[in-house]
Coordinates of C-alpha atoms and ligand atoms in Angstrom, one line a residue:
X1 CA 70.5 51.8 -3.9
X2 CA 67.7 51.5 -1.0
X3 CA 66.9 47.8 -0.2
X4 CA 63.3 47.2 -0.2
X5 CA 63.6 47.0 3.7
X6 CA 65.2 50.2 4.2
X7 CA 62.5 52.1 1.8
X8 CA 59.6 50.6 3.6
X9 CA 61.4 51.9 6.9
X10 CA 61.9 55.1 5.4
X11 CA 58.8 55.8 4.7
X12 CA 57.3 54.8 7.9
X13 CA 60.1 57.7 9.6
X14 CA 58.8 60.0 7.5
X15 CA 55.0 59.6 7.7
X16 CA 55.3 58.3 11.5
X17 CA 58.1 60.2 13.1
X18 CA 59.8 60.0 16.0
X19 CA 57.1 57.2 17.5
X20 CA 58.1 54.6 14.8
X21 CA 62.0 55.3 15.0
X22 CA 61.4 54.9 19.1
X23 CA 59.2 51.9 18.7
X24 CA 61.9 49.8 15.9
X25 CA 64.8 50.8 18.1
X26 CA 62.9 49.1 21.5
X27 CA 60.9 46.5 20.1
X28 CA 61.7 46.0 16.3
X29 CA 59.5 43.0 16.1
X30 CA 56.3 44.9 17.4
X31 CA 57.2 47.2 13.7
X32 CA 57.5 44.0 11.7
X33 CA 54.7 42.7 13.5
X34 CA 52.4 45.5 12.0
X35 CA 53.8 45.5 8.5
X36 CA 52.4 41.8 8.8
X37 CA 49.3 42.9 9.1
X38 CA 49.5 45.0 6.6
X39 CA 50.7 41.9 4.4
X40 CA 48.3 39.5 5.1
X41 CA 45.5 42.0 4.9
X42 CA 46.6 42.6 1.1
X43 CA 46.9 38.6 0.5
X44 CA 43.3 39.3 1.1
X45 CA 42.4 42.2 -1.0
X46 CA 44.1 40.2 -3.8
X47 CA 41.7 37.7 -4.1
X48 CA 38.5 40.5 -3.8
X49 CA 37.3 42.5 -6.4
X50 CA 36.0 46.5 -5.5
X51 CA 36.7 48.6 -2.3
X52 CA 36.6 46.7 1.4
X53 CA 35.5 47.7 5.1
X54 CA 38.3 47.1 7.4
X55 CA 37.8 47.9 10.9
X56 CA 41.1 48.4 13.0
X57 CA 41.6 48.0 16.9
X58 CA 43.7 50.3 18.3
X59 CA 45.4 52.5 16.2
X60 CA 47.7 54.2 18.4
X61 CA 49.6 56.5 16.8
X62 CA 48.8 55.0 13.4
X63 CA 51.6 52.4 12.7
X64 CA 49.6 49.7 11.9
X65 CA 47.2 51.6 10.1
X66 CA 49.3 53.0 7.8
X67 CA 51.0 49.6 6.6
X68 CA 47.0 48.8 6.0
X69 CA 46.8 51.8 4.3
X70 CA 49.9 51.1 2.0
X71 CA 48.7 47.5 1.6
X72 CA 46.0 47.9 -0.5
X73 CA 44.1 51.0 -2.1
X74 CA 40.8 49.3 -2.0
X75 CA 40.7 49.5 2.2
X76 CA 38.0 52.3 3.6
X77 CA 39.4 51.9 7.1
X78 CA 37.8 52.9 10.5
X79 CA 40.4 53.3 13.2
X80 CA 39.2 52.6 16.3
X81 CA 41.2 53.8 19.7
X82 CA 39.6 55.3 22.8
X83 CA 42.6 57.4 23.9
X84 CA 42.4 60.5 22.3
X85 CA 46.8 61.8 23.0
X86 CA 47.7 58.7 20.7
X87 CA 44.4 59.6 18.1
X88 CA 45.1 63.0 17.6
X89 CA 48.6 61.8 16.6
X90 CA 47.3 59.3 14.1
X91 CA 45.1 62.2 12.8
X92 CA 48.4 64.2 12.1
X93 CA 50.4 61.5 10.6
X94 CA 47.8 60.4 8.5
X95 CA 45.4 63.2 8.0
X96 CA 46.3 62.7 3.6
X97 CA 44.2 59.4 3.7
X98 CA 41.3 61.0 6.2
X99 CA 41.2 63.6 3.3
X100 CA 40.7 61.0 0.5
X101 CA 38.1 59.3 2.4
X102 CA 40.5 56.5 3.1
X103 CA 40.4 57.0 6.5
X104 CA 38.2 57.9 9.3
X105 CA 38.2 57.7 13.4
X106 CA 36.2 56.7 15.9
X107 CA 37.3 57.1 19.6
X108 CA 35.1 54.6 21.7
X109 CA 36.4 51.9 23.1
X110 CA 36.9 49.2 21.3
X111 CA 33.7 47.2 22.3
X112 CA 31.6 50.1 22.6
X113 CA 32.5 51.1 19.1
X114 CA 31.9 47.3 17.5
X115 CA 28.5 47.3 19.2
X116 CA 27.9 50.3 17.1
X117 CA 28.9 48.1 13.3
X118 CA 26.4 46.1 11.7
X119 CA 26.3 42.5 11.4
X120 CA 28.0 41.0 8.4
X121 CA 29.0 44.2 7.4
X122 CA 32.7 44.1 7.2
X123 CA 35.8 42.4 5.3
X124 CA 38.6 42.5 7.6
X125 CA 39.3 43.4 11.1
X126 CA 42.9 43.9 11.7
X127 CA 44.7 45.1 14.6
X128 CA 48.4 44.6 16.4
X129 CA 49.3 45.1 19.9
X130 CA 45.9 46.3 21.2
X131 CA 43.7 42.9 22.2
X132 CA 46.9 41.7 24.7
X133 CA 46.1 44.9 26.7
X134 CA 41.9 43.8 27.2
X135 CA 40.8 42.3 30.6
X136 CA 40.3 38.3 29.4
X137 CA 36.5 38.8 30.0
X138 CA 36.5 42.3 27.9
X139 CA 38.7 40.1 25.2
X140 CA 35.8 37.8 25.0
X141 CA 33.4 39.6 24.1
X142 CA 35.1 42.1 21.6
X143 CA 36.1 38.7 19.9
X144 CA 32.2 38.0 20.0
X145 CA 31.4 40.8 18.6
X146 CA 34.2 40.7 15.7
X147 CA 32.7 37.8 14.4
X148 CA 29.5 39.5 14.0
X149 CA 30.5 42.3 12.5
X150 CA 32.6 40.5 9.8
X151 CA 30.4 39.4 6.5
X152 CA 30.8 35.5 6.0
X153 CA 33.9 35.1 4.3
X154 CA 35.7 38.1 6.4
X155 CA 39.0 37.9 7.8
X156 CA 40.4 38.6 11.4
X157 CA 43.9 40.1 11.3
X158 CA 46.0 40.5 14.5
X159 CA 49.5 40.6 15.2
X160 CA 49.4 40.8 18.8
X161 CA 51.7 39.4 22.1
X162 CA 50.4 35.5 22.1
X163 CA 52.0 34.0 25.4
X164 CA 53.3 31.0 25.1
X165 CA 51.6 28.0 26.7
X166 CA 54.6 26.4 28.1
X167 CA 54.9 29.2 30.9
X168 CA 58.7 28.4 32.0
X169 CA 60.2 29.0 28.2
X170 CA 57.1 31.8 28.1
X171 CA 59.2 33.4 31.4
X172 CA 62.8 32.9 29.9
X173 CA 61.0 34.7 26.7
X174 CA 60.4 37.6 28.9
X175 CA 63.3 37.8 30.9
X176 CA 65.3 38.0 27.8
X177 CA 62.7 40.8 26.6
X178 CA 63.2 42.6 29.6
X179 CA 67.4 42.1 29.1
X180 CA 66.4 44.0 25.8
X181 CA 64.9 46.9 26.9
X182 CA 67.4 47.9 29.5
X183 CA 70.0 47.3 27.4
X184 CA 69.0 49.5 24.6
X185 CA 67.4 52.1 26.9
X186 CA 69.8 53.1 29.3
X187 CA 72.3 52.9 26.1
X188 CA 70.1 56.3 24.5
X189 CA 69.5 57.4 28.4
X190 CA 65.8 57.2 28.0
X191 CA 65.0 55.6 31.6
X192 CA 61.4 57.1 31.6
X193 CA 60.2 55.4 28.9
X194 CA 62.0 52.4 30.9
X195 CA 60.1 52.6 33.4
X196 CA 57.1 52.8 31.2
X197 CA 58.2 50.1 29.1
X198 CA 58.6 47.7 32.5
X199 CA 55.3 48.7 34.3
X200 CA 53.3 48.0 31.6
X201 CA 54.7 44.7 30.8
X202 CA 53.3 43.6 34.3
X203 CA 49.9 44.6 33.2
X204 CA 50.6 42.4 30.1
X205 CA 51.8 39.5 32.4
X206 CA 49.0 39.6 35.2
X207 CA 46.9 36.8 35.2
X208 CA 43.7 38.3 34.0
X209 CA 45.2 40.0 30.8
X210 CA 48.0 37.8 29.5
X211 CA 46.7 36.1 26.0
X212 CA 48.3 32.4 25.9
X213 CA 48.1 31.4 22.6
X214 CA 46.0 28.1 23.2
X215 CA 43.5 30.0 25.3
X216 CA 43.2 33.0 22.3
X217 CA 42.7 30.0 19.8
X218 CA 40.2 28.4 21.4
X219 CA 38.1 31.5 22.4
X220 CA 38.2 32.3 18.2
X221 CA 37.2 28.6 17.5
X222 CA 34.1 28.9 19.9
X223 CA 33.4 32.3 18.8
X224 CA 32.8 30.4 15.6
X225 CA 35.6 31.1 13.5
X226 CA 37.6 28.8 11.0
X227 CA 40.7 28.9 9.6
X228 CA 41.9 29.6 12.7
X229 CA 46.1 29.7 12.2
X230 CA 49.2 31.2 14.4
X231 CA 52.1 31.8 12.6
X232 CA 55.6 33.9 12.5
X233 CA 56.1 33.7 16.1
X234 CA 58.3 35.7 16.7
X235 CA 59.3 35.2 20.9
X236 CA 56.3 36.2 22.4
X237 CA 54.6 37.9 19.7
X238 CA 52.9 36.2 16.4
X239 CA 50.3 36.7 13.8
X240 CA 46.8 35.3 13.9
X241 CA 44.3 34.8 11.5
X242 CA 40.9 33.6 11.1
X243 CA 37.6 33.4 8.9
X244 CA 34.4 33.8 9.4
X245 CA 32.4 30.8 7.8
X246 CA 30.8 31.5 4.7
X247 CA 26.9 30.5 5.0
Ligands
LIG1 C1 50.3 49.4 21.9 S1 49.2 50.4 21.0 C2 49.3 49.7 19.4 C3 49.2 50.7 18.4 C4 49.5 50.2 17.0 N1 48.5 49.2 16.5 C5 50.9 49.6 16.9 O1 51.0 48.4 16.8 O2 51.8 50.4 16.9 C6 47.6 49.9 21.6 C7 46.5 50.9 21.4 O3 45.3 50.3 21.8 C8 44.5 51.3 22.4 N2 43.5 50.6 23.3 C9 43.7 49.9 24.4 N3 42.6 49.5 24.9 C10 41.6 49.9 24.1 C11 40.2 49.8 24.1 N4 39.6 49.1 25.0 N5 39.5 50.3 23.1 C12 40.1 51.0 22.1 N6 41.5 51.2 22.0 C13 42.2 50.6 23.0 C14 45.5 52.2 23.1 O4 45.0 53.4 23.4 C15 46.7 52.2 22.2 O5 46.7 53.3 21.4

């Protein structure tokens, strides 16, 4: 018999593909990470009666959005992500939800696309592994504009990279990340997506884009959110929630 696990995992090969098989075997926590998200955005949905806007940053090739998708059948979800190769993957995966009306796409940027939402217009905005790759200043604002966005009462969702403040045991964290990815890499000969794997984790690591978790917090606390929490830290990466204030 199936454990619940391996069902869940099973269903996200078959839907998914080859992208979620790749992304469990080099960074299983960035997979648990979304199916997270997708659990704390039904902890929501069970406490609300009718259908809810969510809003989702970065879809990518639609990971994320399906565990939103299977958290909860009340979520009309716009998946926001401004580079169209991962989109029109998303679109292929999950084109059954599109066609129930579950599920539609916008591909602006992520900021450019909020501008475009109405104030207090939307229950949850949920995302994972999208805001750590914002310039800090960009990161500000799309925070701004999340809290506007969300009705009072609305939730923000991400499971995301949080650095850790202590920056020597933040270091060791990624040193033993890096150990990770070579080991399981050059093990399945796939030293291209090596190579992608480690020159994007300097972007993630430069100054101007890492997201140190007493940093994020603070920028969501003078954004004006409440309820602000990190939790299931998981090495560098973690869940974090907040509410917007009801009037
Ligand atoms: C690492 S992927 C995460 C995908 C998915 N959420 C997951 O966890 O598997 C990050 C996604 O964010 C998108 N992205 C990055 N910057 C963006 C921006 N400024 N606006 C919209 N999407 C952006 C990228 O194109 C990419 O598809």
């Amino acid at each position: 018999m199936m454990s619940e696990k391996s069902q869940y995992e099973a269903m996200f090969s078959g839907v998914i593909g080859q992208d979620y098989e790749l992304l469990n075997l080099i960074c299983p926590l960035a997979t648990k990470m979304s199916r997270l998200v997708g659990d704390k955005a039904s902890e929501y949905a069970a406490q609300t009666i009718g259908n809810l806007n969510v809003v989702e940053l970065g879809g990518g090739t639609g990971i994320t959005t399906l565990s939103l998708l299977t958290a909860s059948d009340k979520f009309i979800i716009l998946s926001i992500d401004n580079e169209p190769v991962m989109q029109e993957q998303a679109k292929k995966h999950l084109h059954k939800w599109e066609a129930d009306g579950k599920l539609a796409f916008c591909g602006d940027d992520a900021l450019t696309a909020l501008n475009n939402i109405a104030t207090d217009s939307i229950d949850i905005v949920a995302s994972a592994y999208t805001l750590h790759n914002f310039l800090d200043t960009y990161r500000k604002d799309v925070i701004q504009e999340v809290f506007r966005i969300l009705r009072p009462g609305g939730q923000f969702i991400n499971g995301d990279r949080y650095g850790l403040d202590d920056v020597s045991q933040h270091t060791q964290t990624i040193q033993h990340e890096v150990s990770g990815y070579f080991k399981v890499l050059t093990q399945i000969n796939k030293l291209d997506v090596l190579e992608h794997w480690i020159v994007h984790l300097f972007s993630d690591e430069s100054e101007n884009h890492v997201m140190r978790e007493a940093v994020a917090l603070t920028q969501l606390s003078d954004a004006g959110f409440s309820n602000i929490n990190l939790t299931n830290r998981l090495e560098v990466n973690a869940l974090v929630t907040a509410t917007k204030p009801g009037y």
